[in-house]
XYZ file of C-alpha atoms in Angstrom:
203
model
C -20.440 9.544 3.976
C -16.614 9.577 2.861
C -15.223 5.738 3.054
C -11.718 4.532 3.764
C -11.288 1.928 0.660
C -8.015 -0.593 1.031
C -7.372 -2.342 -2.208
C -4.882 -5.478 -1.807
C -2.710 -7.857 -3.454
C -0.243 -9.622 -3.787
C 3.343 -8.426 -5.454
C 3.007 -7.225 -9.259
C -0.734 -6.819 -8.573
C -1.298 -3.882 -10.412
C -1.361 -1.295 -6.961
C 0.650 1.882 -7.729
C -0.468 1.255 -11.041
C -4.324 1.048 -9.768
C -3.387 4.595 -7.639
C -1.746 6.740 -10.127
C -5.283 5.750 -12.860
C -7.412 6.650 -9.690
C -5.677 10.082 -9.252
C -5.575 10.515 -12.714
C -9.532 9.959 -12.897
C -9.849 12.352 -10.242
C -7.773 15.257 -11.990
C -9.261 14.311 -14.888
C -12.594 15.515 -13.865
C -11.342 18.584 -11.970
C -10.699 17.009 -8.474
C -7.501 17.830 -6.222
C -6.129 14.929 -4.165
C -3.402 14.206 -2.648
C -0.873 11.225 -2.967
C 1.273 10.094 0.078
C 3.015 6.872 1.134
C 5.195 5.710 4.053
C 8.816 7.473 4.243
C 10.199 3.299 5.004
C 9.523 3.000 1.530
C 12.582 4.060 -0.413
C 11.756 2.741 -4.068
C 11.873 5.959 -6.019
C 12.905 7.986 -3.174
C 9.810 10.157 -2.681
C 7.589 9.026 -6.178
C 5.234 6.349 -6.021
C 6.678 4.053 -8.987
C 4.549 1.748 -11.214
C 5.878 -1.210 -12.684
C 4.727 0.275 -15.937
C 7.019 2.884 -15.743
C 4.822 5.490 -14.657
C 5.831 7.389 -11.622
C 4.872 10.475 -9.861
C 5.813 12.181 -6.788
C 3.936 12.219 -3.367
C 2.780 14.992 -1.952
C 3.990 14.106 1.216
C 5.687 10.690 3.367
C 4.578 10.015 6.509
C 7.115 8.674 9.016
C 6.527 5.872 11.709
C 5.485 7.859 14.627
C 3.807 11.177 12.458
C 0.302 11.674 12.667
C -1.413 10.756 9.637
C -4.028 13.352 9.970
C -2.393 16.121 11.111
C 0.256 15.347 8.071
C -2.941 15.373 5.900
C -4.815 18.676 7.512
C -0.900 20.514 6.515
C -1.696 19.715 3.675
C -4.447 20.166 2.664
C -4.587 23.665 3.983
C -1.576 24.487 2.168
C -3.601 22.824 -1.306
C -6.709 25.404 -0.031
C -4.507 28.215 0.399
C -2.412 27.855 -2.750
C -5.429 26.815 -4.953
C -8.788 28.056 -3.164
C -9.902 24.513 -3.523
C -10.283 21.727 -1.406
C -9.109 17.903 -1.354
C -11.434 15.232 -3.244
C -9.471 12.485 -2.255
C -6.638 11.191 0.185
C -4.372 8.013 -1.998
C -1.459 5.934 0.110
C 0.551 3.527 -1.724
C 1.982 0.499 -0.030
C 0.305 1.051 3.462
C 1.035 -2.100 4.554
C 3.941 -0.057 6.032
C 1.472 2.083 8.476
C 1.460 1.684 12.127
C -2.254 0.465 12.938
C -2.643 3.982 14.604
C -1.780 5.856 11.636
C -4.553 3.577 9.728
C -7.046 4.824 12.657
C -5.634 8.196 11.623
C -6.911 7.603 8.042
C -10.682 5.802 9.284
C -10.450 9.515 10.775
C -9.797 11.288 7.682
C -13.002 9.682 6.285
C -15.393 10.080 8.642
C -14.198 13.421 10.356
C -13.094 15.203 7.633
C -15.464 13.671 4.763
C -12.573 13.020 2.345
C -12.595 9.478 0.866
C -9.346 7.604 1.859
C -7.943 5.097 -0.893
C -5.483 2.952 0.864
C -3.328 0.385 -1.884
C -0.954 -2.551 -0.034
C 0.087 -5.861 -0.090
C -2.097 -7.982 2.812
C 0.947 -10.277 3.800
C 4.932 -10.548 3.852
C 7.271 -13.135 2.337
C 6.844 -15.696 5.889
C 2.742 -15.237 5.220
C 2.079 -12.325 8.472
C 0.033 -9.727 8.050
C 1.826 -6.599 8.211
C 0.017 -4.486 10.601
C -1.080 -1.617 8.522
C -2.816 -4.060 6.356
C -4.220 -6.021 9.612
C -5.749 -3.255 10.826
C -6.952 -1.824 7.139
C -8.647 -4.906 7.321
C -10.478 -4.360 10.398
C -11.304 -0.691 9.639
C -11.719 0.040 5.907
C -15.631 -0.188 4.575
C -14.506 -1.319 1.288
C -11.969 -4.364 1.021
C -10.675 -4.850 -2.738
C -8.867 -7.682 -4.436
C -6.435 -6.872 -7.178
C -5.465 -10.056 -8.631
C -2.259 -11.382 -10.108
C -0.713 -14.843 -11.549
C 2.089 -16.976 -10.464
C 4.031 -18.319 -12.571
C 2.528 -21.710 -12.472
C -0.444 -19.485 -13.846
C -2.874 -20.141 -11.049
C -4.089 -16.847 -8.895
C -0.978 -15.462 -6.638
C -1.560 -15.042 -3.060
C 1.694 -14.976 -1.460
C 4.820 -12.599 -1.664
C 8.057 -14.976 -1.753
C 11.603 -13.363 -1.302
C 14.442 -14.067 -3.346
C 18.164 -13.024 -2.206
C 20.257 -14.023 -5.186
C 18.777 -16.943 -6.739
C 17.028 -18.614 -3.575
C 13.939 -17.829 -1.597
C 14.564 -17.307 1.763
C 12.078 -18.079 4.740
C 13.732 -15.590 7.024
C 14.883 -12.360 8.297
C 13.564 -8.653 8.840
C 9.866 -8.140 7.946
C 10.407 -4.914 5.911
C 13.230 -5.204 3.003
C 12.404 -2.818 0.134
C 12.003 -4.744 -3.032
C 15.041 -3.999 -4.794
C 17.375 -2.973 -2.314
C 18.762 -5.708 -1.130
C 15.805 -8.397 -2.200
C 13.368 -9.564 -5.020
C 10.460 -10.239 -4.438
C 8.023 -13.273 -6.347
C 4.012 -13.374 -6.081
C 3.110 -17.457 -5.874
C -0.121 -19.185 -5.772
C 0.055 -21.585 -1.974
C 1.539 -24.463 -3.826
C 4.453 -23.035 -5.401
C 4.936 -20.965 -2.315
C 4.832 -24.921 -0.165
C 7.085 -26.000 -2.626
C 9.636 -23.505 -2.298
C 9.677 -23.410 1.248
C 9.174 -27.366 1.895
C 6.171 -27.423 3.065
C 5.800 -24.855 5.763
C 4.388 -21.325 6.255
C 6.034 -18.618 8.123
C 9.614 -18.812 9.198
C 11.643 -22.098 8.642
């Protein structure tokens, strides 16, 4: 049975970089997948960018109200036709930006279609709320995955602070695309309580 996987962490974890080895993997042994990731995310326009520097285009974005697997059957009928062979796997970078129907789209994918789903997002946002893609990839997916990072205190980061200029701000819209108008900062819970005075959520 085909699995929907949803590997998490926190900012500078390691995620595109995680999905662009996995699809790699998968080519390498003579696989086709596909790569896709929410349209809200403009950070390399339509590539899925790795800190590393690695980047590589999606095969498709999927906007807030599309249908996540009719967007994926497309698809992959247009990889079958093109190709004459079928889809290994299904990737999504930063799905903490799905609506929780378009992750019930993706359970779908699994189980329906038998194509394992690989899901890569941060859990939380900078005021510590779920986003809910990633609440309901937790509710869903079979296989829940921890990629870890440090803060810079160098204990284990857990939280996603945001920086406008040189402050941290408690604040504000829950989606702002790292590096558009924002920075972003992974922190372990007490340098996130220090920077915030104490509190969690919105000041």
């Amino acid at each position: 049975m085909a699995k929907l996987y949803f590997r998490y962490g926190a900012m500078n974890s390691g995620k595109s970089t995680a999905l662009l080895q996995a699809a790699f993997n998968y080519e390498e042994r003579g696989h086709r997948v596909l790569l896709a990731k929410p349209a809200v995310d403009t950070k390399g326009d339509s590539a899925i960018v790795s800190r590393l520097g690695v980047t590589r285009d999606a095969d498709f974005l999927l906007g807030p109200d599309d249908s996540a697997y009719e967007v994926f059957a497309t698809h992959r009928s247009r990889t079958v036709a093109e190709t004459g062979e079928d889809i290994s796997c299904l990737l999504l970078d930063e799905a903490q930006f799905l609506s929780r129907f378009q992750v019930d789209d993706l359970l779908r994918i699994a189980l329906l279609e038998g194509i394992p789903v690989l899901a890569y997002g941060i859990r939380t946002d900078f005021q510590t709320a779920a986003f809910p893609g990633s609440r309901r990839l937790l509710e869903l997916a079979h296989s829940l995955e921890e990629l870890k990072t440090i803060c810079r205190c160098g204990r284990k980061a857990i939280f996603n602070g945001r920086r406008f200029g040189d402050e941290f701000v408690f604040d504000g819209d829950q989606v702002a695309i790292d590096g558009v108008e924002v920075t972003y900062e992974s922190l372990c819970g007490v340098c996130y309580l220090q920077e915030s005075g104490g509190r969690l959520g919105s000041l």
